[in-house]
Short mmCIF file of N, CA and C in Angstrom, two decimals:
data_model
loop_
_atom_site.label_atom_id
_atom_site.label_comp_id
_atom_site.label_asym_id
_atom_site.label_seq_id
_atom_site.Cartn_x
_atom_site.Cartn_y
_atom_site.Cartn_z
N MET E 7 -44.56 23.56 117.68
CA MET E 7 -44.58 23.25 118.72
C MET E 7 -43.76 24.74 119.39
N ILE E 8 -44.36 24.94 120.71
CA ILE E 8 -44.66 25.97 121.22
C ILE E 8 -42.43 25.83 122.99
N PRO E 9 -41.98 26.55 122.11
CA PRO E 9 -40.84 26.92 122.41
C PRO E 9 -40.36 25.97 123.66
N GLU E 10 -40.81 26.12 124.98
CA GLU E 10 -41.02 25.46 125.79
C GLU E 10 -41.20 23.96 126.06
N LEU E 11 -42.25 23.19 125.39
CA LEU E 11 -42.49 22.24 124.79
C LEU E 11 -40.68 21.91 124.62
N ALA E 12 -40.80 22.44 123.23
CA ALA E 12 -39.22 22.04 121.95
C ALA E 12 -38.22 22.20 123.06
N ALA E 13 -37.75 22.93 124.17
CA ALA E 13 -36.42 22.69 125.38
C ALA E 13 -37.03 21.15 126.29
N ALA E 14 -37.95 21.49 126.31
CA ALA E 14 -38.26 19.90 127.25
C ALA E 14 -37.93 18.74 126.66
N LEU E 15 -38.82 18.71 125.83
CA LEU E 15 -38.62 17.24 124.65
C LEU E 15 -36.84 17.27 124.20
N ALA E 16 -35.96 18.45 124.10
CA ALA E 16 -34.53 18.53 124.17
C ALA E 16 -33.99 18.05 124.73
N GLY E 17 -34.18 18.34 125.71
CA GLY E 17 -33.65 17.73 127.21
C GLY E 17 -34.00 16.22 127.59
N GLU E 18 -35.30 15.96 127.53
CA GLU E 18 -35.64 14.85 127.61
C GLU E 18 -34.62 13.83 126.68
N LEU E 19 -34.35 13.85 125.43
CA LEU E 19 -33.16 13.32 124.31
C LEU E 19 -32.35 12.84 125.18
N VAL E 20 -31.41 14.31 125.08
CA VAL E 20 -29.78 14.38 125.12
C VAL E 20 -29.88 13.47 126.78
N ARG E 21 -31.22 13.66 127.91
CA ARG E 21 -30.64 12.82 129.26
C ARG E 21 -30.33 11.51 128.79
N ARG E 22 -31.93 11.11 127.95
CA ARG E 22 -31.60 9.92 127.74
C ARG E 22 -31.00 9.49 127.03
N ALA E 23 -29.90 9.97 125.76
CA ALA E 23 -28.97 9.25 125.31
C ALA E 23 -27.88 9.14 126.42
N ASP E 24 -27.61 11.06 126.68
CA ASP E 24 -26.35 10.78 128.19
C ASP E 24 -26.35 9.20 128.81
N GLU E 25 -27.13 8.85 129.24
CA GLU E 25 -27.55 8.27 130.19
C GLU E 25 -27.24 6.78 130.10
N GLU E 26 -28.09 6.19 128.02
CA GLU E 26 -27.50 5.45 127.86
C GLU E 26 -25.90 5.04 127.46
N GLN E 27 -25.13 6.37 127.06
CA GLN E 27 -23.26 6.42 126.67
C GLN E 27 -23.33 5.93 127.82
N ARG E 28 -23.45 6.99 129.05
CA ARG E 28 -22.71 6.12 130.73
C ARG E 28 -22.90 4.59 130.73
N LEU E 29 -24.59 3.95 130.56
CA LEU E 29 -24.29 2.33 130.78
C LEU E 29 -23.79 1.44 129.41
N MET E 30 -23.48 1.99 128.82
CA MET E 30 -22.66 1.74 127.21
C MET E 30 -21.09 1.38 127.88
N ARG E 31 -20.43 2.15 128.88
CA ARG E 31 -19.49 2.49 128.93
C ARG E 31 -18.94 1.37 130.66
N GLU E 32 -20.15 1.94 131.14
CA GLU E 32 -20.32 0.80 132.13
C GLU E 32 -19.97 -0.79 131.80
N ALA E 33 -20.61 -1.40 130.78
CA ALA E 33 -20.93 -2.33 130.36
C ALA E 33 -19.35 -2.83 129.40
N ARG E 34 -18.49 -2.06 129.36
CA ARG E 34 -17.61 -2.16 128.94
C ARG E 34 -16.38 -2.89 130.01
N VAL E 35 -16.06 -1.84 130.93
CA VAL E 35 -16.05 -1.75 131.79
C VAL E 35 -15.94 -3.20 132.99
N ASP E 36 -17.20 -3.84 133.09
CA ASP E 36 -18.07 -3.98 133.77
C ASP E 36 -18.86 -4.77 133.59
N PRO E 37 -18.78 -6.30 131.95
CA PRO E 37 -18.76 -6.64 131.58
C PRO E 37 -20.66 -7.78 132.33
N THR E 38 -21.01 -7.64 132.77
CA THR E 38 -21.60 -8.53 134.18
C THR E 38 -23.55 -8.67 133.23
N ALA E 39 -24.03 -9.93 133.65
CA ALA E 39 -25.16 -9.78 133.18
C ALA E 39 -25.71 -8.81 134.07
N GLN E 40 -25.78 -8.05 135.04
CA GLN E 40 -26.48 -6.63 135.79
C GLN E 40 -26.30 -5.74 134.79
N CYS E 41 -25.42 -5.38 134.30
CA CYS E 41 -24.88 -4.15 133.30
C CYS E 41 -25.45 -4.43 132.21
N ARG E 42 -25.22 -5.42 131.40
CA ARG E 42 -26.03 -5.69 130.28
C ARG E 42 -27.55 -5.51 130.53
N ARG E 43 -28.16 -6.21 131.89
CA ARG E 43 -29.72 -6.02 131.89
C ARG E 43 -30.04 -3.87 131.46
N PHE E 44 -29.00 -3.80 132.69
CA PHE E 44 -29.52 -2.43 133.15
C PHE E 44 -29.21 -1.96 131.28
N LEU E 45 -28.56 -1.60 130.61
CA LEU E 45 -28.11 -1.53 129.37
C LEU E 45 -29.62 -2.11 128.77
N THR E 46 -29.59 -2.75 128.70
CA THR E 46 -30.73 -3.10 127.72
C THR E 46 -32.66 -2.60 128.47
N GLU E 47 -32.24 -2.35 129.79
CA GLU E 47 -33.91 -1.90 129.91
C GLU E 47 -33.86 -0.31 129.95
N CYS E 48 -32.82 -0.12 129.96
CA CYS E 48 -32.51 1.79 129.30
C CYS E 48 -32.86 1.78 127.68
N ARG E 49 -32.93 0.71 127.21
CA ARG E 49 -32.84 0.70 125.21
C ARG E 49 -33.87 0.97 125.48
N GLU E 50 -35.02 0.11 126.42
CA GLU E 50 -36.47 -0.46 126.10
C GLU E 50 -37.04 0.80 126.62
N ALA E 51 -37.00 1.36 127.38
CA ALA E 51 -37.63 2.64 127.90
C ALA E 51 -36.86 3.98 127.04
N ASN E 52 -36.17 4.59 126.56
CA ASN E 52 -36.25 5.11 126.03
C ASN E 52 -36.81 4.73 124.27
N ALA E 53 -36.56 3.73 123.93
CA ALA E 53 -37.85 3.54 122.50
C ALA E 53 -38.92 3.84 123.17
N GLU E 54 -40.09 3.73 124.14
CA GLU E 54 -40.74 3.99 124.86
C GLU E 54 -41.18 5.44 124.61
N ALA E 55 -40.13 5.69 125.07
CA ALA E 55 -40.61 7.18 125.16
C ALA E 55 -40.27 8.23 123.83
N LEU E 56 -39.30 7.84 123.13
CA LEU E 56 -38.91 8.15 121.52
C LEU E 56 -40.32 8.08 120.75
N GLY E 57 -41.19 6.96 121.09
CA GLY E 57 -42.12 6.13 119.87
C GLY E 57 -43.20 7.51 120.57
N THR E 58 -43.18 7.65 121.70
CA THR E 58 -44.16 8.64 122.09
C THR E 58 -44.43 9.77 122.36
N ILE E 59 -42.20 10.15 121.69
CA ILE E 59 -42.73 11.94 121.31
C ILE E 59 -42.56 11.60 119.60
N VAL E 60 -42.38 10.42 119.08
CA VAL E 60 -42.80 10.58 117.21
C VAL E 60 -44.38 10.32 117.36
N ARG E 61 -44.98 9.96 117.91
CA ARG E 61 -45.89 9.73 117.70
C ARG E 61 -46.83 11.01 117.74
N ARG E 62 -46.53 11.80 118.82
CA ARG E 62 -47.36 13.33 119.53
C ARG E 62 -47.05 14.33 118.17
N HIS E 63 -45.48 13.93 118.00
CA HIS E 63 -45.45 15.41 117.48
C HIS E 63 -44.00 15.59 116.50
N GLY E 64 -44.39 13.74 116.01
CA GLY E 64 -43.55 13.88 115.23
C GLY E 64 -41.05 13.68 115.30
N TRP E 65 -40.97 14.25 114.22
CA TRP E 65 -39.74 13.20 114.55
C TRP E 65 -39.03 14.47 114.52
N PRO E 66 -38.14 14.26 116.02
CA PRO E 66 -37.42 15.60 116.68
C PRO E 66 -36.62 15.88 115.64
N THR E 67 -36.77 16.97 114.92
CA THR E 67 -35.53 17.48 114.08
C THR E 67 -35.59 18.89 114.76
N ALA E 68 -34.50 18.92 113.86
CA ALA E 68 -32.93 20.00 114.47
C ALA E 68 -33.52 21.56 114.77
N ASP E 69 -34.36 21.77 113.34
CA ASP E 69 -34.96 23.05 113.26
C ASP E 69 -36.34 23.25 114.42
N VAL E 70 -36.78 22.12 115.24
CA VAL E 70 -37.73 22.41 116.74
C VAL E 70 -36.54 21.91 117.86
N VAL E 71 -35.94 21.41 117.91
CA VAL E 71 -34.74 20.81 119.27
C VAL E 71 -34.10 20.70 119.68
N GLY E 72 -32.91 21.23 118.42
CA GLY E 72 -32.14 21.74 118.24
C GLY E 72 -31.28 20.38 117.57
N ALA E 73 -29.69 19.95 116.99
CA ALA E 73 -28.80 19.94 116.49
C ALA E 73 -28.23 18.55 118.12
N PRO E 74 -28.21 19.08 119.18
CA PRO E 74 -27.55 18.01 119.96
C PRO E 74 -28.67 16.72 119.99
N ALA E 75 -30.14 17.20 120.24
CA ALA E 75 -31.62 16.28 120.60
C ALA E 75 -31.80 15.88 119.40
N SER E 76 -31.27 16.82 118.38
CA SER E 76 -31.90 15.15 117.38
C SER E 76 -31.06 14.57 117.33
N THR E 77 -29.82 15.03 117.31
CA THR E 77 -28.79 13.45 116.92
C THR E 77 -29.38 12.44 118.31
N ALA E 78 -28.66 13.04 119.51
CA ALA E 78 -29.76 12.07 120.33
C ALA E 78 -30.93 11.21 120.68
N ALA E 79 -31.90 12.02 119.15
CA ALA E 79 -32.53 11.11 119.70
C ALA E 79 -32.55 10.57 118.38
N LEU E 80 -31.90 10.29 117.57
CA LEU E 80 -31.28 9.12 116.39
C LEU E 80 -30.83 8.07 117.44
N MET E 81 -29.35 8.81 117.89
CA MET E 81 -28.73 7.42 118.95
C MET E 81 -29.61 6.02 119.18
N ILE E 82 -30.17 7.16 119.60
CA ILE E 82 -31.70 6.83 120.53
C ILE E 82 -32.32 5.24 119.43
N LEU E 83 -32.56 5.68 118.66
CA LEU E 83 -33.46 5.22 117.56
C LEU E 83 -32.91 3.98 117.21
N LEU E 84 -31.46 3.95 116.53
CA LEU E 84 -30.65 3.54 116.11
C LEU E 84 -30.03 2.53 117.72
N HIS E 85 -30.59 2.51 118.48
CA HIS E 85 -30.10 1.55 119.35
C HIS E 85 -31.28 1.01 119.97
N ALA E 86 -32.83 0.85 119.49
CA ALA E 86 -33.62 0.48 119.92
C ALA E 86 -33.76 -0.59 120.05
N PRO E 87 -35.02 -1.56 120.56
CA PRO E 87 -35.23 -2.55 120.16
C PRO E 87 -36.35 -3.64 119.22
N ASP E 88 -36.66 -2.42 118.75
CA ASP E 88 -37.76 -1.93 117.94
C ASP E 88 -37.29 -1.62 116.43
N LEU E 89 -37.84 -3.00 115.61
CA LEU E 89 -37.53 -2.80 114.65
C LEU E 89 -38.73 -1.71 113.62
N ASP E 90 -40.02 -1.65 113.79
CA ASP E 90 -41.11 -0.63 113.72
C ASP E 90 -40.88 0.11 113.79
N LEU E 91 -40.14 0.72 114.36
CA LEU E 91 -40.53 2.29 115.56
C LEU E 91 -39.10 2.78 114.56
N GLN E 92 -38.20 1.88 114.58
CA GLN E 92 -36.78 2.13 113.31
C GLN E 92 -37.53 2.28 111.97
N LEU E 93 -38.93 1.49 111.61
CA LEU E 93 -38.60 2.01 109.46
C LEU E 93 -39.72 2.88 109.93
N ARG E 94 -39.85 3.22 110.46
CA ARG E 94 -41.35 4.49 110.59
C ARG E 94 -40.66 6.02 110.47
N CYS E 95 -39.49 5.46 111.82
CA CYS E 95 -38.77 6.96 111.97
C CYS E 95 -37.37 6.97 111.23
N ARG E 96 -37.60 6.08 110.37
CA ARG E 96 -36.34 5.96 108.93
C ARG E 96 -37.53 6.53 107.56
N ASP E 97 -38.31 6.26 107.12
CA ASP E 97 -39.10 7.18 106.64
C ASP E 97 -39.41 8.48 107.39
N LEU E 98 -39.72 9.21 108.59
CA LEU E 98 -40.15 10.38 108.68
C LEU E 98 -38.82 11.09 108.87
N ILE E 99 -37.97 10.03 108.59
CA ILE E 99 -36.33 10.88 108.73
C ILE E 99 -35.76 11.14 107.47
N ALA E 100 -36.24 9.92 106.30
CA ALA E 100 -35.70 11.10 104.89
C ALA E 100 -36.67 11.65 104.38
N GLN E 101 -37.55 12.09 105.05
CA GLN E 101 -38.87 13.29 104.80
C GLN E 101 -38.37 14.50 105.39
N ALA E 102 -37.94 14.45 106.36
CA ALA E 102 -37.65 16.02 107.03
C ALA E 102 -35.82 15.93 106.74
N ALA E 103 -35.23 14.70 106.33
CA ALA E 103 -34.12 15.70 105.04
C ALA E 103 -34.32 15.57 104.37
N ALA E 104 -35.37 15.26 103.50
CA ALA E 104 -35.42 16.02 101.98
C ALA E 104 -35.74 17.99 102.29
N ASP E 105 -36.57 17.24 103.08
CA ASP E 105 -37.15 19.23 103.08
C ASP E 105 -36.14 20.46 104.28
N GLY E 106 -35.09 19.95 103.85
CA GLY E 106 -34.09 20.14 105.13
C GLY E 106 -34.02 20.57 106.55
N LEU E 107 -33.95 20.01 107.11
CA LEU E 107 -34.77 20.36 108.58
C LEU E 107 -33.95 19.30 109.89
N CYS E 108 -33.73 17.94 109.08
CA CYS E 108 -31.97 17.67 109.73
C CYS E 108 -31.41 16.82 108.97
N PRO E 109 -30.07 16.45 109.79
CA PRO E 109 -28.91 16.93 108.28
C PRO E 109 -28.41 14.69 107.54
N ALA E 110 -28.80 15.15 106.67
CA ALA E 110 -28.72 14.18 106.14
C ALA E 110 -28.43 12.44 105.89
N VAL E 111 -26.94 13.13 106.48
CA VAL E 111 -26.52 11.83 107.23
C VAL E 111 -26.76 11.32 108.43
N HIS E 112 -28.54 11.44 108.76
CA HIS E 112 -28.86 10.78 109.80
C HIS E 112 -29.94 9.95 108.87
N HIS E 113 -30.49 10.41 107.99
CA HIS E 113 -31.35 9.06 106.90
C HIS E 113 -29.80 7.97 106.57
N ALA E 114 -28.67 8.48 106.40
CA ALA E 114 -28.11 7.19 105.96
C ALA E 114 -27.90 6.92 106.85
N TYR E 115 -27.41 7.07 108.27
CA TYR E 115 -27.28 5.64 109.32
C TYR E 115 -28.32 5.27 109.95
N ILE E 116 -29.65 5.76 109.50
CA ILE E 116 -30.90 5.00 109.98
C ILE E 116 -31.36 3.89 108.64
N ALA E 117 -30.94 3.97 107.38
CA ALA E 117 -31.31 3.13 106.47
C ALA E 117 -30.37 2.44 105.54
N ASP E 118 -28.89 2.58 106.14
CA ASP E 118 -28.29 1.07 106.40
C ASP E 118 -28.72 0.33 107.48
N HIS E 119 -29.00 0.82 109.11
CA HIS E 119 -29.43 0.17 110.04
C HIS E 119 -30.49 -0.37 109.67
N CYS E 120 -31.83 0.08 108.75
CA CYS E 120 -32.63 -0.85 108.53
C CYS E 120 -32.80 -1.98 107.66
N ALA E 121 -31.67 -1.28 106.94
CA ALA E 121 -31.50 -2.45 105.35
C ALA E 121 -30.50 -3.62 106.49
N VAL E 122 -30.02 -3.72 107.15
CA VAL E 122 -28.72 -4.68 107.74
C VAL E 122 -29.89 -5.38 108.61
N GLU E 123 -30.59 -4.43 109.29
CA GLU E 123 -31.83 -5.61 109.96
C GLU E 123 -32.50 -6.44 109.47
N GLU E 124 -33.08 -5.93 108.40
CA GLU E 124 -33.97 -6.78 107.37
C GLU E 124 -33.54 -7.47 106.19
N GLY E 125 -31.96 -7.26 106.44
CA GLY E 125 -31.17 -8.78 105.51
C GLY E 125 -30.96 -8.22 104.47
N ARG E 126 -31.13 -6.95 104.27
CA ARG E 126 -31.03 -6.24 102.69
C ARG E 126 -29.30 -5.54 102.57
N PRO E 127 -28.87 -5.40 101.76
CA PRO E 127 -27.28 -4.25 102.00
C PRO E 127 -27.17 -3.13 101.79
N GLN E 128 -26.72 -2.50 102.18
CA GLN E 128 -26.90 -1.33 103.04
C GLN E 128 -26.67 -0.56 101.60
N PHE E 129 -27.07 0.83 101.87
CA PHE E 129 -26.52 1.77 100.62
C PHE E 129 -25.31 2.97 101.09
N TYR E 130 -25.14 2.86 101.75
CA TYR E 130 -23.86 3.98 103.11
C TYR E 130 -23.08 3.60 102.97
N GLY E 131 -22.67 2.01 103.11
CA GLY E 131 -21.59 1.35 104.31
C GLY E 131 -21.44 2.00 105.03
N THR E 132 -22.73 2.67 106.06
CA THR E 132 -21.91 2.62 107.72
C THR E 132 -22.18 1.74 108.68
N ARG E 133 -22.92 0.47 108.52
CA ARG E 133 -22.74 -0.42 108.88
C ARG E 133 -21.60 -1.70 108.93
N VAL E 134 -21.19 -0.86 109.95
CA VAL E 134 -19.73 -2.64 110.40
C VAL E 134 -20.11 -3.74 111.03
N ASN E 135 -19.58 -5.08 110.94
CA ASN E 135 -20.09 -6.58 111.37
C ASN E 135 -18.32 -6.22 112.34
N PRO E 136 -19.50 -6.01 113.02
CA PRO E 136 -18.10 -6.07 114.84
C PRO E 136 -17.04 -7.07 115.30
N LEU E 137 -17.41 -8.03 113.95
CA LEU E 137 -17.10 -9.42 114.73
C LEU E 137 -15.64 -9.60 113.49
N THR E 138 -16.02 -8.86 111.87
CA THR E 138 -15.56 -9.04 111.13
C THR E 138 -14.76 -7.77 110.86
N LEU E 139 -14.77 -6.92 111.43
CA LEU E 139 -14.95 -5.20 111.36
C LEU E 139 -14.47 -4.57 110.02
N ARG E 140 -15.39 -5.40 108.75
CA ARG E 140 -15.74 -4.86 107.64
C ARG E 140 -17.39 -4.30 107.69
N PRO E 141 -17.38 -3.66 106.01
CA PRO E 141 -18.71 -3.46 106.57
C PRO E 141 -19.39 -4.60 106.35
N TYR E 142 -20.93 -4.46 106.51
CA TYR E 142 -22.55 -5.24 106.44
C TYR E 142 -22.55 -4.96 104.42
N PRO E 143 -22.69 -6.01 103.39
CA PRO E 143 -22.81 -6.09 102.73
C PRO E 143 -23.67 -4.81 101.80
N ILE E 144 -22.57 -4.15 101.26
CA ILE E 144 -23.29 -3.06 100.48
C ILE E 144 -23.84 -2.88 98.26
N ARG E 145 -25.14 -2.26 98.60
CA ARG E 145 -25.67 -2.37 97.19
C ARG E 145 -24.48 -1.25 96.45
N ARG E 146 -24.41 -1.75 95.46
CA ARG E 146 -23.36 -0.75 93.87
C ARG E 146 -22.68 -0.24 95.03
N PRO E 147 -21.76 -1.25 95.27
CA PRO E 147 -20.52 -0.49 95.70
C PRO E 147 -20.00 0.24 94.89
N GLN E 148 -19.74 0.57 93.67
CA GLN E 148 -18.99 1.70 92.62
C GLN E 148 -19.53 3.03 92.93
N THR E 149 -21.10 2.47 93.08
CA THR E 149 -20.82 4.41 93.61
C THR E 149 -21.13 4.69 94.74
N LEU E 150 -20.58 4.21 96.33
CA LEU E 150 -21.03 4.28 97.44
C LEU E 150 -20.09 5.51 98.16
N ASP E 151 -19.32 6.29 97.45
CA ASP E 151 -17.99 6.49 97.22
C ASP E 151 -19.38 8.12 97.93
N GLU E 152 -19.50 7.93 96.44
CA GLU E 152 -20.16 9.06 95.54
C GLU E 152 -21.97 9.70 96.92
N ARG E 153 -22.38 8.64 97.25
CA ARG E 153 -23.42 8.57 97.65
C ARG E 153 -22.92 9.01 99.18
N ARG E 154 -21.89 8.53 99.65
CA ARG E 154 -21.46 8.74 100.93
C ARG E 154 -20.75 10.17 101.01
N ARG E 155 -21.05 10.59 99.93
CA ARG E 155 -20.71 11.83 99.94
C ARG E 155 -21.80 13.11 100.16
N ASP E 156 -22.36 12.80 99.10
CA ASP E 156 -23.70 13.39 99.32
C ASP E 156 -24.46 13.39 100.70
N VAL E 157 -23.66 12.84 101.48
CA VAL E 157 -24.77 13.01 102.50
C VAL E 157 -23.79 13.37 103.75
N GLY E 158 -22.96 13.71 103.29
CA GLY E 158 -21.89 14.71 104.28
C GLY E 158 -20.87 13.29 104.72
N LEU E 159 -20.68 11.87 103.84
CA LEU E 159 -19.88 11.19 104.60
C LEU E 159 -18.84 11.01 104.31
N GLY E 160 -17.60 10.69 104.41
CA GLY E 160 -15.83 10.71 103.91
C GLY E 160 -16.45 9.19 103.59
N PRO E 161 -14.91 8.90 102.01
CA PRO E 161 -14.66 7.44 101.82
C PRO E 161 -14.57 6.68 102.98
N LEU E 162 -15.59 5.34 102.24
CA LEU E 162 -15.50 4.42 102.82
C LEU E 162 -13.89 4.34 103.52
N ASP E 163 -13.20 3.91 102.77
CA ASP E 163 -12.13 3.21 103.11
C ASP E 163 -11.43 4.26 104.35
N GLU E 164 -11.86 5.94 104.51
CA GLU E 164 -11.08 6.17 105.57
C GLU E 164 -12.11 5.78 106.82
N GLN E 165 -13.15 5.84 106.49
CA GLN E 165 -13.92 5.11 107.22
C GLN E 165 -13.79 4.16 108.03
N MET E 166 -13.38 2.67 107.88
CA MET E 166 -12.10 2.21 108.13
C MET E 166 -11.37 1.86 108.79
N ARG E 167 -10.48 2.75 108.11
CA ARG E 167 -8.91 3.19 108.41
C ARG E 167 -8.84 3.73 110.16
N THR E 168 -9.71 4.55 110.35
CA THR E 168 -10.18 5.12 111.12
C THR E 168 -10.77 4.03 112.99
N LEU E 169 -10.82 3.20 112.08
CA LEU E 169 -11.72 1.93 113.30
C LEU E 169 -11.08 1.16 113.54
N ARG E 170 -10.27 0.98 112.24
CA ARG E 170 -9.39 -0.37 112.57
C ARG E 170 -7.61 0.78 113.46
N ASP E 171 -7.64 1.89 113.15
CA ASP E 171 -6.97 2.41 114.52
C ASP E 171 -7.13 2.86 115.53
N GLY E 172 -8.70 2.34 116.15
CA GLY E 172 -9.07 2.58 117.40
C GLY E 172 -9.57 3.49 117.13
N GLY E 173 -10.02 4.71 116.13
CA GLY E 173 -11.07 5.97 116.09
C GLY E 173 -12.47 5.83 115.93
#
């Protein structure tokens, strides 16, 4: 990909993720139907834009668009209202992580997200039920922290302690 295009895509991904973050903060402060609608519309538009980028150029890996933009793409994907897009990208991210083109933790997050959305146990324990503040079911919990370490995550107990402490 030519550098100018990569830079433009990077800027667009970061801009979109930042806008969604801004709308999420506003919706927390002012949880009106209008704020929720703006956030929903933003997520739908972001998913559509990301889908177009992925169809034309593949997954926006850190080596192409930079780490911040690749992470922004993951954030957009995790909040996308389109499970089919998430599943397609999960496989692209898995390959990119295996090739060393994006962090393995990106695959952990989208793999767990897709598993939970499909009603299956997650593999890395990254998804937590917001109502119970407990992880959604985990596949083979006895080896969970080893899998988490392999992708650069700390032990689940540490993640849960941070979450409970408001971090």
